[in-house]
GROMACS .gro file of C-alpha atoms in nm:
model
  433
    1MET     CA    1  10.381   7.998   4.342
    2ARG     CA    2  10.324   8.275   4.596
    3THR     CA    3   9.958   8.373   4.616
    4LYS     CA    4   9.861   8.707   4.763
    5SER     CA    5   9.649   8.682   5.075
    6LEU     CA    6   9.280   8.759   5.041
    7LYS     CA    7   9.225   8.989   5.343
    8LYS     CA    8   9.356   9.318   5.208
    9ASN     CA    9   9.496   9.570   5.453
   10LYS     CA   10   9.361   9.408   5.766
   11ILE     CA   11   9.604   9.423   6.059
   12ASN     CA   12   9.604   9.128   6.297
   13VAL     CA   13   9.758   9.203   6.638
   14VAL     CA   14   9.883   8.892   6.821
   15THR     CA   15   9.954   8.938   7.194
   16LEU     CA   16  10.187   8.720   7.400
   17GLY     CA   17  10.285   8.753   7.766
   18CYS     CA   18  10.138   8.953   8.051
   19SER     CA   19   9.855   9.199   8.106
   20LYS     CA   20  10.094   9.490   8.040
   21ASN     CA   21  10.133   9.356   7.684
   22VAL     CA   22   9.755   9.320   7.651
   23TYR     CA   23   9.725   9.688   7.744
   24ASP     CA   24   9.997   9.792   7.494
   25SER     CA   25   9.825   9.596   7.215
   26GLU     CA   26   9.495   9.767   7.297
   27VAL     CA   27   9.660  10.111   7.273
   28LEU     CA   28   9.817  10.014   6.939
   29MET     CA   29   9.480   9.894   6.808
   30GLY     CA   30   9.310  10.215   6.927
   31GLN     CA   31   9.566  10.421   6.736
   32LEU     CA   32   9.523  10.209   6.422
   33ARG     CA   33   9.145  10.235   6.437
   34ALA     CA   34   9.176  10.617   6.471
   35SER     CA   35   9.376  10.615   6.145
   36ASN     CA   36   9.085  10.424   5.983
   37LYS     CA   37   9.280  10.099   5.964
   38GLU     CA   38   9.094   9.770   5.977
   39VAL     CA   39   9.231   9.593   6.283
   40ALA     CA   40   9.163   9.263   6.460
   41HIS     CA   41   9.299   9.083   6.764
   42GLU     CA   42   9.427   8.732   6.694
   43GLU     CA   43   9.213   8.682   6.385
   44GLU     CA   44   9.293   8.661   6.014
   45GLY     CA   45   9.470   8.955   5.855
   46ASN     CA   46   9.722   9.007   5.576
   47VAL     CA   47   9.946   9.223   5.801
   48VAL     CA   48  10.053   9.075   6.135
   49VAL     CA   49  10.196   9.255   6.439
   50ILE     CA   50  10.331   9.019   6.708
   51ASN     CA   51  10.359   9.179   7.053
   52THR     CA   52  10.619   8.955   7.217
   53CYS     CA   53  10.725   8.863   7.570
   54GLY     CA   54  11.092   8.830   7.667
   55PHE     CA   55  11.063   8.768   8.040
   56ILE     CA   56  11.172   8.407   8.100
   57ALA     CA   57  11.280   8.109   7.888
   58ASN     CA   58  10.929   7.963   7.824
   59ALA     CA   59  10.789   8.301   7.723
   60LYS     CA   60  11.082   8.372   7.492
   61GLU     CA   61  11.042   8.032   7.328
   62GLU     CA   62  10.670   8.093   7.270
   63SER     CA   63  10.746   8.434   7.118
   64VAL     CA   64  11.014   8.296   6.884
   65ASN     CA   65  10.786   8.007   6.776
   66THR     CA   66  10.504   8.251   6.703
   67ILE     CA   67  10.734   8.471   6.493
   68LEU     CA   68  10.853   8.163   6.297
   69GLU     CA   69  10.494   8.048   6.243
   70TYR     CA   70  10.397   8.381   6.085
   71VAL     CA   71  10.717   8.401   5.880
   72GLN     CA   72  10.622   8.060   5.733
   73LYS     CA   73  10.274   8.195   5.657
   74LYS     CA   74  10.438   8.490   5.485
   75GLU     CA   75  10.652   8.254   5.275
   76ALA     CA   76  10.340   8.054   5.186
   77GLY     CA   77  10.164   8.372   5.075
   78GLU     CA   78   9.905   8.358   5.354
   79VAL     CA   79  10.015   8.693   5.497
   80ASP     CA   80  10.192   8.987   5.331
   81LYS     CA   81  10.386   9.147   5.616
   82VAL     CA   82  10.507   9.052   5.963
   83PHE     CA   83  10.611   9.310   6.223
   84VAL     CA   84  10.744   9.227   6.568
   85THR     CA   85  10.724   9.452   6.875
   86GLY     CA   86  10.731   9.420   7.254
   87CYS     CA   87  10.978   9.295   7.512
   88LEU     CA   88  11.156   9.023   7.313
   89SER     CA   89  11.246   9.259   7.028
   90GLU     CA   90  11.342   9.533   7.275
   91ARG     CA   91  11.584   9.292   7.437
   92TYR     CA   92  11.717   9.091   7.143
   93LYS     CA   93  11.660   9.304   6.834
   94PRO     CA   94  12.008   9.255   6.673
   95ASP     CA   95  11.995   8.877   6.734
   96LEU     CA   96  11.643   8.848   6.596
   97GLN     CA   97  11.728   9.052   6.285
   98LYS     CA   98  12.016   8.813   6.218
   99GLU     CA   99  11.834   8.488   6.303
  100ILE     CA  100  11.489   8.567   6.155
  101PRO     CA  101  11.557   8.823   5.878
  102ASP     CA  102  11.224   8.758   5.699
  103VAL     CA  103  11.039   8.973   5.952
  104ASP     CA  104  10.967   9.307   5.782
  105GLU     CA  105  11.070   9.516   6.084
  106TYR     CA  106  11.140   9.487   6.457
  107PHE     CA  107  11.031   9.748   6.714
  108GLY     CA  108  11.100   9.793   7.086
  109THR     CA  109  10.862   9.864   7.375
  110SER     CA  110  10.871  10.243   7.330
  111ASP     CA  111  10.863  10.250   6.948
  112LEU     CA  112  10.487  10.295   6.903
  113PRO     CA  113  10.507  10.605   6.675
  114ASN     CA  114  10.756  10.427   6.445
  115LEU     CA  115  10.552  10.107   6.441
  116LEU     CA  116  10.239  10.305   6.347
  117LYS     CA  117  10.432  10.479   6.069
  118ALA     CA  118  10.540  10.140   5.930
  119LEU     CA  119  10.173  10.037   5.934
  120GLY     CA  120  10.075  10.352   5.744
  121ALA     CA  121   9.915  10.520   6.046
  122ASP     CA  122   9.984  10.842   6.237
  123TYR     CA  123  10.053  10.855   6.610
  124LYS     CA  124   9.777  11.069   6.759
  125HIS     CA  125   9.880  11.237   7.086
  126GLU     CA  126   9.524  11.348   7.153
  127LEU     CA  127   9.410  10.985   7.183
  128LEU     CA  128   9.496  10.984   7.554
  129GLY     CA  129   9.364  10.665   7.710
  130GLU     CA  130   9.174  10.564   7.394
  131ARG     CA  131   9.216  10.199   7.318
  132LEU     CA  132   9.041   9.900   7.172
  133THR     CA  133   8.988   9.664   7.465
  134THR     CA  134   9.030   9.290   7.405
  135THR     CA  135   8.912   9.169   7.748
  136PRO     CA  136   8.544   9.086   7.819
  137LYS     CA  137   8.346   9.412   7.824
  138ASN     CA  138   8.302   9.417   8.205
  139TYR     CA  139   8.671   9.451   8.301
  140ALA     CA  140   8.981   9.623   8.168
  141TYR     CA  141   9.343   9.667   8.267
  142LEU     CA  142   9.458  10.015   8.364
  143LYS     CA  143   9.834  10.057   8.339
  144ILE     CA  144   9.930  10.322   8.596
  145ALA     CA  145  10.307  10.320   8.540
  146GLU     CA  146  10.571  10.185   8.305
  147GLY     CA  147  10.914  10.043   8.385
  148CYS     CA  148  11.079   9.955   8.716
  149ASP     CA  149  11.353  10.095   8.940
  150ARG     CA  150  11.393   9.783   9.158
  151PRO     CA  151  11.728   9.601   9.144
  152CYS     CA  152  11.596   9.240   9.168
  153SER     CA  153  11.878   9.011   9.059
  154PHE     CA  154  11.670   8.766   8.854
  155CYS     CA  155  11.456   9.014   8.660
  156ALA     CA  156  11.512   9.142   8.307
  157ILE     CA  157  11.215   9.382   8.304
  158PRO     CA  158  11.419   9.702   8.357
  159LEU     CA  159  11.625   9.600   8.050
  160MET     CA  160  11.307   9.586   7.842
  161ARG     CA  161  11.082   9.846   8.001
  162GLY     CA  162  11.323  10.107   8.135
  163LYS     CA  163  11.296  10.317   8.451
  164HIS     CA  164  10.975  10.363   8.652
  165LYS     CA  165  10.746  10.630   8.505
  166SER     CA  166  10.408  10.702   8.666
  167THR     CA  167  10.108  10.824   8.463
  168PRO     CA  168   9.948  11.136   8.616
  169ILE     CA  169   9.630  11.084   8.822
  170GLU     CA  170   9.414  11.309   8.601
  171GLU     CA  171   9.507  11.110   8.288
  172LEU     CA  172   9.422  10.780   8.458
  173VAL     CA  173   9.088  10.917   8.585
  174ALA     CA  174   9.003  11.035   8.232
  175GLU     CA  175   9.093  10.693   8.092
  176ALA     CA  176   8.886  10.518   8.360
  177GLY     CA  177   8.590  10.744   8.273
  178LYS     CA  178   8.612  10.642   7.906
  179LEU     CA  179   8.631  10.274   7.999
  180ALA     CA  180   8.329  10.309   8.231
  181ALA     CA  181   8.132  10.482   7.953
  182ASN     CA  182   8.200  10.172   7.739
  183GLY     CA  183   8.056   9.939   8.003
  184VAL     CA  184   8.368   9.851   8.204
  185LYS     CA  185   8.278   9.787   8.570
  186GLU     CA  186   8.607   9.651   8.702
  187LEU     CA  187   8.949   9.815   8.671
  188ILE     CA  188   9.254   9.598   8.722
  189LEU     CA  189   9.544   9.827   8.810
  190ILE     CA  190   9.873   9.704   8.665
  191ALA     CA  191  10.234   9.823   8.663
  192GLN     CA  192  10.571   9.659   8.710
  193ASP     CA  193  10.544   9.796   9.065
  194LEU     CA  194  10.227   9.960   9.204
  195THR     CA  195  10.403  10.034   9.534
  196TYR     CA  196  10.630  10.289   9.366
  197TYR     CA  197  10.344  10.481   9.204
  198GLY     CA  198  10.381  10.859   9.227
  199LEU     CA  199  10.736  10.880   9.361
  200ASP     CA  200  10.865  11.028   9.036
  201LEU     CA  201  10.574  11.269   8.979
  202TYR     CA  202  10.459  11.365   9.328
  203LYS     CA  203  10.774  11.290   9.530
  204LYS     CA  204  10.574  11.048   9.749
  205ARG     CA  205  10.406  10.709   9.719
  206ASN     CA  206  10.067  10.816   9.593
  207LEU     CA  207   9.872  10.498   9.521
  208ALA     CA  208   9.607  10.577   9.786
  209GLU     CA  209   9.531  10.918   9.632
  210LEU     CA  210   9.499  10.758   9.288
  211LEU     CA  211   9.262  10.494   9.429
  212GLU     CA  212   9.046  10.762   9.592
  213ALA     CA  213   9.020  10.948   9.261
  214LEU     CA  214   8.935  10.631   9.066
  215SER     CA  215   8.673  10.534   9.325
  216LYS     CA  216   8.477  10.847   9.231
  217VAL     CA  217   8.441  10.741   8.866
  218ASP     CA  218   8.075  10.662   8.795
  219GLY     CA  219   8.014  10.310   8.666
  220ILE     CA  220   8.329  10.159   8.814
  221GLU     CA  221   8.229   9.913   9.086
  222TRP     CA  222   8.549   9.716   9.149
  223ILE     CA  223   8.913   9.827   9.154
  224ARG     CA  224   9.172   9.551   9.185
  225LEU     CA  225   9.545   9.581   9.265
  226HIS     CA  226   9.806   9.379   9.076
  227TYR     CA  227  10.182   9.358   9.126
  228ALA     CA  228  10.267   9.539   9.446
  229PHE     CA  229  10.622   9.520   9.581
  230PRO     CA  230  10.670   9.430   9.950
  231THR     CA  231  10.940   9.689  10.031
  232GLY     CA  232  10.803  10.033  10.116
  233PHE     CA  233  10.440   9.930  10.075
  234PRO     CA  234  10.218  10.239  10.137
  235MET     CA  235  10.004  10.133  10.434
  236ASP     CA  236   9.744  10.409  10.371
  237VAL     CA  237   9.628  10.191  10.079
  238LEU     CA  238   9.507   9.931  10.333
  239GLU     CA  239   9.312  10.191  10.533
  240LEU     CA  240   9.138  10.293  10.212
  241MET     CA  241   9.075   9.931  10.109
  242ALA     CA  242   8.908   9.865  10.445
  243LYS     CA  243   8.660  10.153  10.409
  244GLU     CA  244   8.608  10.196  10.032
  245PRO     CA  245   8.370   9.925   9.899
  246LYS     CA  246   8.485   9.975   9.538
  247ILE     CA  247   8.840   9.862   9.617
  248CYS     CA  248   8.847   9.482   9.614
  249ASN     CA  249   8.982   9.319   9.931
  250TYR     CA  250   9.252   9.163   9.716
  251ILE     CA  251   9.618   9.222   9.645
  252ASP     CA  252   9.871   9.058   9.416
  253ILE     CA  253  10.212   9.090   9.583
  254PRO     CA  254  10.487   8.872   9.428
  255LEU     CA  255  10.713   8.774   9.720
  256GLN     CA  256  10.942   8.535   9.525
  257HIS     CA  257  11.101   8.357   9.825
  258ILE     CA  258  11.132   8.369  10.203
  259SER     CA  259  11.474   8.226  10.294
  260ASP     CA  260  11.685   8.522  10.413
  261SER     CA  261  11.995   8.415  10.219
  262ILE     CA  262  11.795   8.379   9.895
  263LEU     CA  263  11.612   8.711   9.949
  264LYS     CA  264  11.948   8.880   9.999
  265SER     CA  265  12.095   8.728   9.682
  266MET     CA  266  11.774   8.822   9.495
  267ARG     CA  267  11.829   9.184   9.614
  268ARG     CA  268  11.473   9.209   9.738
  269GLY     CA  269  11.553   9.451  10.019
  270THR     CA  270  11.355   9.256  10.280
  271THR     CA  271  11.374   8.958  10.518
  272GLN     CA  272  11.154   8.670  10.627
  273ALA     CA  273  11.063   8.854  10.949
  274LYS     CA  274  10.970   9.179  10.770
  275THR     CA  275  10.767   9.000  10.500
  276THR     CA  276  10.577   8.790  10.755
  277GLN     CA  277  10.499   9.104  10.959
  278LEU     CA  278  10.378   9.284  10.645
  279LEU     CA  279  10.133   9.001  10.571
  280LYS     CA  280  10.010   9.009  10.933
  281ASP     CA  281   9.955   9.385  10.897
  282PHE     CA  282   9.761   9.325  10.574
  283ARG     CA  283   9.530   9.076  10.743
  284ALA     CA  284   9.485   9.293  11.054
  285SER     CA  285   9.403   9.603  10.844
  286VAL     CA  286   9.167   9.427  10.601
  287PRO     CA  287   9.022   9.113  10.764
  288GLY     CA  288   8.923   8.855  10.504
  289MET     CA  289   9.133   9.001  10.224
  290ALA     CA  290   9.268   8.764   9.958
  291ILE     CA  291   9.645   8.775   9.914
  292ARG     CA  292   9.790   8.643   9.590
  293THR     CA  293  10.162   8.583   9.556
  294THR     CA  294  10.411   8.423   9.320
  295LEU     CA  295  10.726   8.235   9.416
  296ILE     CA  296  11.045   8.130   9.240
  297VAL     CA  297  11.209   7.794   9.318
  298GLY     CA  298  11.549   7.671   9.200
  299TYR     CA  299  11.720   8.011   9.225
  300PRO     CA  300  12.105   7.978   9.220
  301GLY     CA  301  12.229   7.845   9.551
  302GLU     CA  302  11.883   7.739   9.676
  303THR     CA  303  11.956   7.448   9.911
  304GLU     CA  304  11.713   7.182  10.027
  305GLU     CA  305  11.706   7.370  10.357
  306ASP     CA  306  11.610   7.697  10.182
  307PHE     CA  307  11.334   7.512   9.999
  308GLN     CA  308  11.200   7.351  10.318
  309THR     CA  309  11.197   7.697  10.482
  310LEU     CA  310  10.986   7.822  10.192
  311LYS     CA  311  10.755   7.521  10.204
  312THR     CA  312  10.694   7.553  10.580
  313TRP     CA  313  10.624   7.923  10.538
  314VAL     CA  314  10.370   7.860  10.257
  315LYS     CA  315  10.201   7.608  10.488
  316ASP     CA  316  10.189   7.864  10.771
  317MET     CA  317  10.079   8.166  10.566
  318ARG     CA  318   9.788   7.990  10.392
  319PHE     CA  319   9.779   8.224  10.093
  320GLU     CA  320   9.441   8.246   9.923
  321ARG     CA  321   9.611   8.243   9.583
  322LEU     CA  322   9.961   8.135   9.484
  323GLY     CA  323  10.160   8.063   9.170
  324CYS     CA  324  10.508   7.910   9.150
  325PHE     CA  325  10.772   7.942   8.877
  326THR     CA  326  11.102   7.768   8.825
  327TYR     CA  327  11.402   8.003   8.808
  328SER     CA  328  11.505   8.110   8.457
  329HIS     CA  329  11.872   8.210   8.409
  330GLU     CA  330  11.848   8.541   8.218
  331GLU     CA  331  12.150   8.705   8.054
  332ASN     CA  332  12.237   9.063   8.156
  333THR     CA  333  12.065   9.021   8.493
  334HIS     CA  334  12.264   9.037   8.817
  335ALA     CA  335  12.191   8.669   8.894
  336TYR     CA  336  12.334   8.564   8.557
  337ASN     CA  337  12.679   8.593   8.718
  338LEU     CA  338  12.580   8.318   8.963
  339ASP     CA  339  12.605   7.948   8.888
  340ASP     CA  340  12.264   7.815   8.782
  341ASP     CA  341  12.331   7.513   9.001
  342VAL     CA  342  11.987   7.364   9.077
  343PRO     CA  343  11.915   7.089   8.822
  344GLU     CA  344  11.604   7.142   8.607
  345ALA     CA  345  11.437   6.824   8.741
  346ILE     CA  346  11.478   6.945   9.101
  347LYS     CA  347  11.344   7.291   9.011
  348GLN     CA  348  11.035   7.129   8.862
  349GLN     CA  349  10.992   6.891   9.154
  350ARG     CA  350  11.008   7.181   9.400
  351ALA     CA  351  10.753   7.381   9.201
  352ASN     CA  352  10.522   7.079   9.192
  353GLU     CA  353  10.554   7.032   9.568
  354ILE     CA  354  10.463   7.395   9.635
  355MET     CA  355  10.163   7.381   9.401
  356GLU     CA  356  10.044   7.053   9.553
  357LEU     CA  357  10.060   7.210   9.897
  358GLN     CA  358   9.877   7.520   9.771
  359SER     CA  359   9.611   7.305   9.606
  360GLN     CA  360   9.530   7.150   9.945
  361ILE     CA  361   9.525   7.495  10.115
  362SER     CA  362   9.300   7.632   9.840
  363TRP     CA  363   9.062   7.335   9.877
  364GLU     CA  364   9.039   7.387  10.254
  365LEU     CA  365   8.977   7.762  10.218
  366ASN     CA  366   8.714   7.697   9.950
  367GLN     CA  367   8.529   7.449  10.173
  368GLU     CA  368   8.481   7.733  10.421
  369LYS     CA  369   8.295   7.930  10.154
  370ILE     CA  370   8.017   7.671  10.116
  371GLY     CA  371   7.688   7.819  10.234
  372ASN     CA  372   7.807   8.179  10.191
  373THR     CA  373   7.672   8.427   9.936
  374TYR     CA  374   7.909   8.646   9.734
  375LYS     CA  375   7.871   8.932   9.490
  376CYS     CA  376   8.009   8.791   9.164
  377ILE     CA  377   8.077   8.942   8.824
  378ILE     CA  378   7.974   8.717   8.535
  379ASP     CA  379   8.258   8.707   8.280
  380ARG     CA  380   8.137   8.457   8.022
  381LYS     CA  381   7.938   8.144   7.937
  382GLU     CA  382   8.143   7.830   7.880
  383GLY     CA  383   7.978   7.501   7.792
  384ASN     CA  384   7.693   7.444   8.036
  385HIS     CA  385   7.809   7.703   8.287
  386PHE     CA  386   7.810   8.074   8.342
  387VAL     CA  387   8.154   8.163   8.477
  388GLY     CA  388   8.184   8.434   8.739
  389ARG     CA  389   8.433   8.568   8.995
  390THR     CA  390   8.415   8.704   9.347
  391GLU     CA  391   8.606   9.018   9.450
  392PHE     CA  392   8.878   8.779   9.576
  393ASP     CA  393   8.957   8.655   9.225
  394SER     CA  394   9.133   8.802   8.926
  395PRO     CA  395   9.057   8.686   8.570
  396ASP     CA  396   9.262   8.403   8.416
  397VAL     CA  397   9.477   8.331   8.724
  398ASP     CA  398   9.238   8.274   9.017
  399ASN     CA  399   8.934   8.074   9.123
  400GLU     CA  400   8.611   8.085   8.926
  401VAL     CA  401   8.248   8.048   9.028
  402LEU     CA  402   8.051   7.808   8.806
  403ILE     CA  403   7.672   7.841   8.774
  404ASP     CA  404   7.462   7.579   8.592
  405ALA     CA  405   7.335   7.751   8.275
  406SER     CA  406   7.066   7.487   8.215
  407LYS     CA  407   6.894   7.594   8.540
  408HIS     CA  408   6.976   7.963   8.569
  409TYR     CA  409   7.004   8.259   8.334
  410LEU     CA  410   7.258   8.530   8.408
  411LYS     CA  411   7.357   8.832   8.200
  412ILE     CA  412   7.724   8.837   8.101
  413GLY     CA  413   7.895   9.149   8.235
  414ASP     CA  414   7.649   9.194   8.522
  415PHE     CA  415   7.692   9.140   8.894
  416ALA     CA  416   7.487   8.872   9.071
  417GLN     CA  417   7.455   8.745   9.427
  418ILE     CA  418   7.568   8.381   9.417
  419LYS     CA  419   7.531   8.130   9.701
  420ILE     CA  420   7.806   7.866   9.706
  421PHE     CA  421   7.689   7.505   9.749
  422ASP     CA  422   8.005   7.312   9.654
  423ALA     CA  423   8.377   7.372   9.609
  424ALA     CA  424   8.686   7.209   9.455
  425ASP     CA  425   9.056   7.308   9.470
  426PHE     CA  426   9.020   7.606   9.241
  427ASP     CA  427   8.649   7.626   9.152
  428LEU     CA  428   8.337   7.719   9.344
  429TYR     CA  429   7.987   7.605   9.243
  430GLY     CA  430   7.694   7.830   9.315
  431GLU     CA  431   7.344   7.944   9.227
  432PRO     CA  432   7.185   8.288   9.211
  433VAL     CA  433   7.002   8.400   9.524
   0.00000   0.00000   0.00000
């Protein structure tokens, strides 16, 4: 017999996928809280909202499995209602309605007012920048634009997120001020493409002006840049990074590949020579900056020669941070018309080779840090260690600094000067100075 769940009218928001989804969930939760709804993030609740990812095969599978898990809970009487939002339902709504009809309602990425209505809440326009953050109190994501105008052949994001739309500088500064008042010290700027920021609103690439304005916000000590695009990168950002201590000497710039034939097929609008020069310019403008990139292996038509070109280039560039994905053949993308001709086992082998190479590079670069002292932000305590990060590291994806909690006490959310005494591939070990 179906038993009604015990937690009455508590809305549990479950977030899958990237930092942009985290941000969207936080905005949703802020709106719900303003309508006096009881809301939680990935806890128990009788109403569930799943914010899905629809980017690549693994992410889609995780989203579908999560939906099925909560539909089963609904059937068992453990939850009353299940709503689905985000990229997967934006992209596959008719299919999902047919395949998983027990979901109460599906919403797309720009359906927030309708989703709120279904949850018995009103969309409040005046809540500009108000949200319920789910990250540790010391850092928060700041989404500066939505959507993407780039024509990359492999990417389904424009299908799910629409055209590029920048948020005005004054709105972002106001939002940053509210975050700082709540104890946030580090802003992580996110968008599908930071490089494009401002073109729609100000008729010019305006990331540097935004950074200058955010640097003036009291309480914000670090500003970090995520997801820049290599073509048309605004070089005035580097000048500002070099002189403004609040802007971390760090950039996340997904380069995807380096073989000219693959770059051309990917419609990246650049070449190996141009990309290599851009990275040299980065390092010349901001000596010691950390460059993070992501690569795709196994793209249609990638030959062994293309892969070896990529591998040699990774060896030469010595990226501080690097992630590698296997190509995912996504319907309705330009590359879907190509033959997905690299076998899955070879894709995986190539990804493993790149990550093995990067692991060695990371170890060597980390050895050079031994004996140095860095300003670190302390994110959390885990087991016997306090876990911190330098300005060269982003949460969840980069290196961490581990400090022995049985010997030293540090306040979570504070900055500390940490001297490094040992290092592994992706971890540094240090003690407060």
